[in-house]
mmCIF file of C-alpha atoms and ligand atoms in Angstrom:
data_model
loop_
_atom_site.group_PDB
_atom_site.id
_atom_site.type_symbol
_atom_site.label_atom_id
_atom_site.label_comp_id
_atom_site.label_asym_id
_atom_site.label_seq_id
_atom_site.Cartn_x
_atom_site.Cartn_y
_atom_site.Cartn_z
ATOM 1 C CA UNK W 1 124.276 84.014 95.650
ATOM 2 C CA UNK W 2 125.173 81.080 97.421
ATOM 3 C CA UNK W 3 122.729 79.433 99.370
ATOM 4 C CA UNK W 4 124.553 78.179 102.138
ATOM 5 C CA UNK W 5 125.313 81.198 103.206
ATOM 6 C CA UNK W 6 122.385 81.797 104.529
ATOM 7 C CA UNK W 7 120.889 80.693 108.160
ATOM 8 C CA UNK W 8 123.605 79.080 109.182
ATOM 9 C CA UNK W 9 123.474 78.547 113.185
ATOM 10 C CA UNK W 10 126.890 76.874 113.590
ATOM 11 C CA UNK W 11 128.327 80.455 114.623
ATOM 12 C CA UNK W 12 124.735 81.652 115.956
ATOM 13 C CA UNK W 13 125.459 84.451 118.766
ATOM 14 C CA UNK W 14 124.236 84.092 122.238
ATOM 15 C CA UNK W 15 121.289 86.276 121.405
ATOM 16 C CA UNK W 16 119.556 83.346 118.725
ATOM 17 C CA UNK W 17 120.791 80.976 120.897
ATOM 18 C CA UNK W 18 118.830 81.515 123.833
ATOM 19 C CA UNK W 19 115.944 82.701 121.212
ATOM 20 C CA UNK W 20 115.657 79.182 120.432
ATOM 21 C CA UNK W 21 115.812 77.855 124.118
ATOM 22 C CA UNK W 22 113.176 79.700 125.451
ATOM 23 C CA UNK W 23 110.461 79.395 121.938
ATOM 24 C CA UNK W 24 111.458 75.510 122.047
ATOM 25 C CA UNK W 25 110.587 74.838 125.287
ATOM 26 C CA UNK W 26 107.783 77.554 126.424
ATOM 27 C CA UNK W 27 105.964 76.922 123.265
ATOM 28 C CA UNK W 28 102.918 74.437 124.230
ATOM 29 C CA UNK W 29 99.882 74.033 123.587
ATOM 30 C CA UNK W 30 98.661 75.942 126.629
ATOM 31 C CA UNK W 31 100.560 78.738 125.123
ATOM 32 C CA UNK W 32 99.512 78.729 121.443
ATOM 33 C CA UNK W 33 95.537 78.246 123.323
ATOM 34 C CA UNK W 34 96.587 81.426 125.480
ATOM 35 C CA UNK W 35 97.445 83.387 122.297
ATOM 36 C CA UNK W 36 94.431 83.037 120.123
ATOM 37 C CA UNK W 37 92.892 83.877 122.888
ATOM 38 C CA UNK W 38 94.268 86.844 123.507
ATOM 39 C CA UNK W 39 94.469 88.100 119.510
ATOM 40 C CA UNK W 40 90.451 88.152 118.612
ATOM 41 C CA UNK W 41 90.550 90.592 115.925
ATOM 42 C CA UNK W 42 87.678 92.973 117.586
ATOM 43 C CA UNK W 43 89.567 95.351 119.663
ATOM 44 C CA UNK W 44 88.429 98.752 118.021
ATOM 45 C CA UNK W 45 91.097 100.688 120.040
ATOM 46 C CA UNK W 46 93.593 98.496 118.121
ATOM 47 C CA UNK W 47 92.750 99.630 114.482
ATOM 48 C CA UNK W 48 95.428 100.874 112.555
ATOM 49 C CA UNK W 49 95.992 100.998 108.480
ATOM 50 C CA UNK W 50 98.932 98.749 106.963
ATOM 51 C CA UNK W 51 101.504 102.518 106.806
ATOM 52 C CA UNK W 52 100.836 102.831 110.642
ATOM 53 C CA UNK W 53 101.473 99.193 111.301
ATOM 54 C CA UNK W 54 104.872 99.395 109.063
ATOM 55 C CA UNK W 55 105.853 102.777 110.808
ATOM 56 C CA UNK W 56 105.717 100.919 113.918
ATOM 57 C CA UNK W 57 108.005 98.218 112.865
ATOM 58 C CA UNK W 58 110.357 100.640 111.509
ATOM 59 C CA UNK W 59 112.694 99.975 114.475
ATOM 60 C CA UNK W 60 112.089 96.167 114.950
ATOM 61 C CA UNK W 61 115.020 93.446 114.765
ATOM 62 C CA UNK W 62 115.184 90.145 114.734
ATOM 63 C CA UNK W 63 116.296 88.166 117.303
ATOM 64 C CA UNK W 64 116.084 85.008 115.638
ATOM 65 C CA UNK W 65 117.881 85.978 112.278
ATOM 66 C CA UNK W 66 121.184 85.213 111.580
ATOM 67 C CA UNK W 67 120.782 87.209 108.663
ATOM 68 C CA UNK W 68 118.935 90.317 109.214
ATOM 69 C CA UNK W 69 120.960 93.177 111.066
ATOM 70 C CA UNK W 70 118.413 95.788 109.164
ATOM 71 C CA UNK W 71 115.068 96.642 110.307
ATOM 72 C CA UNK W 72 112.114 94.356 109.465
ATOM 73 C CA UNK W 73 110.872 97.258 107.393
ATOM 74 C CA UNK W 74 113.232 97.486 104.912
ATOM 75 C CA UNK W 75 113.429 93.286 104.313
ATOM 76 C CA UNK W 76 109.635 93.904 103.946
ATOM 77 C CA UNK W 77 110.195 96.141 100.964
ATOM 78 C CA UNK W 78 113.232 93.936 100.043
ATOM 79 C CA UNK W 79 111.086 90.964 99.707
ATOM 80 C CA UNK W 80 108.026 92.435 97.873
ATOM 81 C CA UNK W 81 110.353 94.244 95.286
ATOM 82 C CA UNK W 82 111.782 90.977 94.441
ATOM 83 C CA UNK W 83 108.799 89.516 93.900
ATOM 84 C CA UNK W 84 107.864 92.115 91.894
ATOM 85 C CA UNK W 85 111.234 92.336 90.003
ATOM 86 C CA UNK W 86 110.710 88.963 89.280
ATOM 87 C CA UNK W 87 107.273 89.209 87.397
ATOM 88 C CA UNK W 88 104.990 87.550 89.748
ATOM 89 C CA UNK W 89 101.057 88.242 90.213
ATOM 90 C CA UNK W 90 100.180 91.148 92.327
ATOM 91 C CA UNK W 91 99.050 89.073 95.073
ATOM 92 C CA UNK W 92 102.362 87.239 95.679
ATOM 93 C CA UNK W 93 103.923 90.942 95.540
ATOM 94 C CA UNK W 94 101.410 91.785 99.083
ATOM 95 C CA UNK W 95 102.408 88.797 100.828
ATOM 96 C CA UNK W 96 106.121 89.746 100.431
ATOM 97 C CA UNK W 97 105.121 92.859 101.406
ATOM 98 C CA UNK W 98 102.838 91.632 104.725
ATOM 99 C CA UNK W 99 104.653 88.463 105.816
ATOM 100 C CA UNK W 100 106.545 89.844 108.631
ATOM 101 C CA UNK W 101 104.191 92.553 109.761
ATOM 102 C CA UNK W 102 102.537 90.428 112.680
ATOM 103 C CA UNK W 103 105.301 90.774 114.704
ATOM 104 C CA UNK W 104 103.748 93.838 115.195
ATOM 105 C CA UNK W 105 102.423 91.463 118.055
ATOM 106 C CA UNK W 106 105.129 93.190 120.134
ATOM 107 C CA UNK W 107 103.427 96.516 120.933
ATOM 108 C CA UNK W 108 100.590 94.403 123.025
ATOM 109 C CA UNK W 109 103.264 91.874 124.216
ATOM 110 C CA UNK W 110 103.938 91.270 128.165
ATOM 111 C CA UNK W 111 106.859 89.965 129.823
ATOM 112 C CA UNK W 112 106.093 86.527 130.183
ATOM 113 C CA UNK W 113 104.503 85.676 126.863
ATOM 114 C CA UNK W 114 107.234 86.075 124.879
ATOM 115 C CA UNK W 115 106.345 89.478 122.978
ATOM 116 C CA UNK W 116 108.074 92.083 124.666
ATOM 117 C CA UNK W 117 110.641 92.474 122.685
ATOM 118 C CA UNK W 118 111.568 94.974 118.938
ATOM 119 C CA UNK W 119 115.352 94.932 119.471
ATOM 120 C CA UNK W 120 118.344 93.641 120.973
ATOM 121 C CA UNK W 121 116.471 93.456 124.361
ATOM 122 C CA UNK W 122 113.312 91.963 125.457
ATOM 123 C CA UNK W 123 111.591 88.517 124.675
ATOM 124 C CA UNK W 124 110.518 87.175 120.689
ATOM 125 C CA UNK W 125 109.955 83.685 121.192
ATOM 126 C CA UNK W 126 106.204 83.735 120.600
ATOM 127 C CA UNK W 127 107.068 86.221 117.798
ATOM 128 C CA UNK W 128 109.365 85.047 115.431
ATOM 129 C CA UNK W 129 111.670 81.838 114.875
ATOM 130 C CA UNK W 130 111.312 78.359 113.345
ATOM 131 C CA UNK W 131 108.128 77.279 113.461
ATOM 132 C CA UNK W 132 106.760 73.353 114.973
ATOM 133 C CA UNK W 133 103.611 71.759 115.657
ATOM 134 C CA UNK W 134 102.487 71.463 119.300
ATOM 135 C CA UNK W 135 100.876 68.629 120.902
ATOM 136 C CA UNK W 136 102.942 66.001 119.273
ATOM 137 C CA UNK W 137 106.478 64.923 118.812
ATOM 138 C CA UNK W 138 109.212 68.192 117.832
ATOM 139 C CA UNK W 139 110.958 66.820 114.941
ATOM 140 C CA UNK W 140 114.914 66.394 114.440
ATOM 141 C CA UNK W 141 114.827 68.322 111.739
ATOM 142 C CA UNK W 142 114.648 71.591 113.074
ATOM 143 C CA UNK W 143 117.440 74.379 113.767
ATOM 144 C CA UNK W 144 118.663 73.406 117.798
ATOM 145 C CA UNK W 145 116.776 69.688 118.143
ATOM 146 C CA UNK W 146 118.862 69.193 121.423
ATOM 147 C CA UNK W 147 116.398 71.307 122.488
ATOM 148 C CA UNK W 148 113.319 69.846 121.891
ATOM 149 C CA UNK W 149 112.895 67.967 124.911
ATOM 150 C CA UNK W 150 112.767 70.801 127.268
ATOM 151 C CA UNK W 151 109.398 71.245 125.822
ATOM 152 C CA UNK W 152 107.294 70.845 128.550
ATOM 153 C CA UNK W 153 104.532 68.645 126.477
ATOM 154 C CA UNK W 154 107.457 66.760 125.516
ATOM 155 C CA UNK W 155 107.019 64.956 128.700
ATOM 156 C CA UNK W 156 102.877 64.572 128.465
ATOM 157 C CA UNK W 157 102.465 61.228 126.575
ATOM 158 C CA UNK W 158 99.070 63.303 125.347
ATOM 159 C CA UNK W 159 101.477 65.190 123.215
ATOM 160 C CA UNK W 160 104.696 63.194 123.135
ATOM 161 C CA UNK W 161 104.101 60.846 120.171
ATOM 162 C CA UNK W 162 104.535 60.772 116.302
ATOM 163 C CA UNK W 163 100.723 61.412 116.509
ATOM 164 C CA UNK W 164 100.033 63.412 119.042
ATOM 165 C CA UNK W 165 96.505 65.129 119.135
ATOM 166 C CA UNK W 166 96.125 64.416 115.728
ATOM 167 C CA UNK W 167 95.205 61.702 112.869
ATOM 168 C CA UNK W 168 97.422 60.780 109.854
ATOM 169 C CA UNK W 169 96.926 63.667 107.166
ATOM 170 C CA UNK W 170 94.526 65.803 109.081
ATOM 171 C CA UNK W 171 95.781 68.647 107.301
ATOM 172 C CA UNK W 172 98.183 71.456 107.795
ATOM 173 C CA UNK W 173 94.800 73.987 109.182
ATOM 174 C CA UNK W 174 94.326 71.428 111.666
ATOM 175 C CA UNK W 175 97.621 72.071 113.171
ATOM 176 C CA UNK W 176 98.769 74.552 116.059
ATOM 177 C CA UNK W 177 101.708 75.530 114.916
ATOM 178 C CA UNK W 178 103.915 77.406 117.726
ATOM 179 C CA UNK W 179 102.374 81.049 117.646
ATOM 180 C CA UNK W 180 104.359 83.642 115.839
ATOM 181 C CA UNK W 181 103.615 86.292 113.413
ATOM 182 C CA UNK W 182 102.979 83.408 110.654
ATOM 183 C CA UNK W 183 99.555 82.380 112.314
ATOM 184 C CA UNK W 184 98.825 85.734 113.985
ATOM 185 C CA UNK W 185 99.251 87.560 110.214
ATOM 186 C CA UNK W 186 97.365 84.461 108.240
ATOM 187 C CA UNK W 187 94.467 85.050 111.647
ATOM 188 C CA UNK W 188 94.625 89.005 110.896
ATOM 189 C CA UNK W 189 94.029 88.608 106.731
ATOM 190 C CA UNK W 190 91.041 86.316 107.561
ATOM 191 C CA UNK W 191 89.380 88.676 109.703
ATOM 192 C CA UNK W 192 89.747 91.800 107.620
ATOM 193 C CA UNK W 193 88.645 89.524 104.364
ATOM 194 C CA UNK W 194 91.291 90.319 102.016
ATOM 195 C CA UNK W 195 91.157 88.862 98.848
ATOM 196 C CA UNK W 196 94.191 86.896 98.887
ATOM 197 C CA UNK W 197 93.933 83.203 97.678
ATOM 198 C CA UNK W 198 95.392 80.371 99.675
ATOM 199 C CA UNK W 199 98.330 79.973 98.372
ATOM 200 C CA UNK W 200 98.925 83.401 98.994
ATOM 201 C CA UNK W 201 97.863 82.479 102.941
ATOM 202 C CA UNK W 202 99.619 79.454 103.062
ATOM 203 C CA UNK W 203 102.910 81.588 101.979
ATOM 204 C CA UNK W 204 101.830 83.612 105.301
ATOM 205 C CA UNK W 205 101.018 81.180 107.372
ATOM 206 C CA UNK W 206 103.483 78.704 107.224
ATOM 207 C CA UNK W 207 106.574 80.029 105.752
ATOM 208 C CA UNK W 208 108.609 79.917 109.144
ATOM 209 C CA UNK W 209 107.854 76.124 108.888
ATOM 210 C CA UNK W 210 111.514 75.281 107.920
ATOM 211 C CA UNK W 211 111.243 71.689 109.587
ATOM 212 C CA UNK W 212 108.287 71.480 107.023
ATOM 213 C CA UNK W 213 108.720 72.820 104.221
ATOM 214 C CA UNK W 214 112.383 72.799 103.527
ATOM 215 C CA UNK W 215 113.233 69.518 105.517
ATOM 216 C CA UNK W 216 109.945 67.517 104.821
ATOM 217 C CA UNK W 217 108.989 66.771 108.691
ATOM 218 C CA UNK W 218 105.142 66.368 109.355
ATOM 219 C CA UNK W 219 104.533 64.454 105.825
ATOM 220 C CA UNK W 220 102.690 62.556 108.042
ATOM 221 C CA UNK W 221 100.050 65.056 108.781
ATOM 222 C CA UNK W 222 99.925 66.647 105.886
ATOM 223 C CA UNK W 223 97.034 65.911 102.916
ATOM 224 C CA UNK W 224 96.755 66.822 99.253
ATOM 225 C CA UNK W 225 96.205 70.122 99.453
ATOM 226 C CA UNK W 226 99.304 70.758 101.797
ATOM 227 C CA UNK W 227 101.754 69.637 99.044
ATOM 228 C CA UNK W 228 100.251 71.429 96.625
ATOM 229 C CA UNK W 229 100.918 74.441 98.989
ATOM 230 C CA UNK W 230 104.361 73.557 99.811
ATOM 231 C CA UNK W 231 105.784 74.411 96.279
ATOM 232 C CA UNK W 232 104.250 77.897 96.893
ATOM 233 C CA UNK W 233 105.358 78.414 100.200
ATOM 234 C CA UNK W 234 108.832 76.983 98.820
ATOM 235 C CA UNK W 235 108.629 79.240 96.097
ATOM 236 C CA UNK W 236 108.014 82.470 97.961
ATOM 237 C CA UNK W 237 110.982 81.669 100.496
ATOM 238 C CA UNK W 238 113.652 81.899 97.687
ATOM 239 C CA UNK W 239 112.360 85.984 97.872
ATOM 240 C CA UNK W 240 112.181 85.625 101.872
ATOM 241 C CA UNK W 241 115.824 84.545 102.385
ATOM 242 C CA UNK W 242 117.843 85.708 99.494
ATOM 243 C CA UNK W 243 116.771 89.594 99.402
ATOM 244 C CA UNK W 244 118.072 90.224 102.078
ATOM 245 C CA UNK W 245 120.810 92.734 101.876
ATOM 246 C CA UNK W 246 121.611 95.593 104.200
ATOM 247 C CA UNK W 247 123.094 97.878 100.924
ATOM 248 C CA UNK W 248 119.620 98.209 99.172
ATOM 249 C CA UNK W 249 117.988 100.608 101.685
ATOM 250 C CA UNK W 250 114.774 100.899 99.611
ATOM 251 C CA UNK W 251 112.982 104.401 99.920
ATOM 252 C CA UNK W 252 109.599 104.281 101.346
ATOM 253 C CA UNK W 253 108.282 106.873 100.434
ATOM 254 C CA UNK W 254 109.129 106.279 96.803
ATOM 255 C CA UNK W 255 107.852 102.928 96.619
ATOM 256 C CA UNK W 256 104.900 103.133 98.678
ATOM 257 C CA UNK W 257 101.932 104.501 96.211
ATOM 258 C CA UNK W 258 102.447 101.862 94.480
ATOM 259 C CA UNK W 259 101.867 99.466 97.067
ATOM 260 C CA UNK W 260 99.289 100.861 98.465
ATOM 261 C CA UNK W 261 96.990 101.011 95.496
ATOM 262 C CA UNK W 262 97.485 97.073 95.433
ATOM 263 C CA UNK W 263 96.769 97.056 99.409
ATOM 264 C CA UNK W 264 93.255 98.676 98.459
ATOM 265 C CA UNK W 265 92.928 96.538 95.698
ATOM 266 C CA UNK W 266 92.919 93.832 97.670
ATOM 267 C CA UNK W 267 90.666 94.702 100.563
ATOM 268 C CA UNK W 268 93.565 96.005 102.715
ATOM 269 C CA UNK W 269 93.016 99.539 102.678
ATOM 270 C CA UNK W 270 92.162 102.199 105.682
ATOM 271 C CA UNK W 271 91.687 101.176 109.112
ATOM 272 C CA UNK W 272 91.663 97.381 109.911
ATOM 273 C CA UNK W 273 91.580 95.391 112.570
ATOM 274 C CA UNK W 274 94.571 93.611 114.376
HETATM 275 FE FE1 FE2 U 1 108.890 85.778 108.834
HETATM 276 FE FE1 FE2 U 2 110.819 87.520 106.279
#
């Protein structure tokens, strides 16, 4: 499969577009303070299992995929049987599996933080999308830079500079990313303790970090550890991008025992907190 046939933006339509304008400039660090404030993982009339969550998302489409016409569901089981297919650990096989899931952000989502929206209509900017680090200078390197400077920090010389908030290599965990269901899901795993290791996270947490991982932005921040990770997260978006087909409809309920043994295996099993 060729690869540059993939998210390309050139012929975007309207819909990514304006996607992109509103998640590059509405996402500050106000808003990504707002948002882990609002997601504390305590709420127990939010409990659901992992099948109720996916059920939910049956219906959701991206509005910030050039790619995906399909519901989110089916590239979930798209990616994970890939990963599978391909002979990788278990573990790798549930974060293929889980790495979309937080935009199950949308059933709690309002109308002016971005959330409100699991189709064609409604607002995703705070769900899904590119990924960038608030509170300090938005890369060129990043799908739409001519938008970067309606960023409201963008004009805050607090959070304007190569710097920013930040020290040289600080770390990638020291970062606030712009929120989206990479650092809700990584939050959500945390909380519920399952048992998968940080590569595994890292996949999760950063793997709409294009400007990062794929065009090597923020070396600057990074540390040891973080390029370590980046071959993982690199490796786990080959099975992101290129599985993604809208004739390989997988059956759930065929493929689904099998995935949720490994969800108990891993401490993901019965009700859990999101
Ligand atoms: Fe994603
Ligand atoms: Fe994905």
């Amino acid at each position: 499969m060729e690869a540059d046939k993939f998210r390309n933006y050139d012929n975007a339509t309207p819909r990514v577009v304006e996607h992109y304008l509103n998640m590059r400039s509405k996402q500050t660090i106000a808003h990504y303070d707002k948002m882990a404030a609002k997601y504390t993982f305590d709420d127990p009339n939010k409990k659901m299992t992992i099948l109720e969550a996916f059920h939910k998302l049956e219906s959701y489409v991206d509005a910030s995929d050039p790619d995906l016409e399909i519901p989110n569901l089916f590239h979930l089981l798209q990616t994970a049987e890939g990963i599978r297919n391909a002979g990788h650990p278990e573990w790798f096989q549930i974060v293929g599996l889980l790495h979309d899931v937080g935009k199950i952000m949308f059933l709690w989502g309002t109308d002016d933080d971005g959330q409100n929206g699991y189709d064609h209509r409604g607002q995703q900017w705070s769900l899904g999308g590119d990924t960038f680090v608030c509170g300090c200078a938005i890369p060129e390197q990043i799908v739409f830079p001519e938008f970067n400077k309606l960023n409201t920090d963008m004009s805050n010389e607090l959070y304007n500079t190569k710097y920013g908030i930040y020290y040289p290599h600080c770390g990638l965990d020291k970062l606030k990313f712009s929120w989206g269901h990479d650092e809700y899901m990584y939050r959500m795993l945390v909380a519920n303790k399952a048992l998968i290791p940080d590569e595994g996270l890292a996949m999760i947490r950063y793997h709409s970090a294009y400007s990062w991982h794929t065009y090597n932005a923020y070396e600057h921040l990074c540390n040891e550890k973080d390029a370590v990770m980046k071959e993982w997260v690199k490796k786990f978006n080959v099975f992101d991008l290129y599985t993604k087909s809208s004739d390989n409809k997988i059956d759930v309920d065929k493929v689904w025992p099998y995935y949720e043994a490994l969800l108990n295996k891993y401490g993901l099993g019965g009700q859990l907190w999101w």
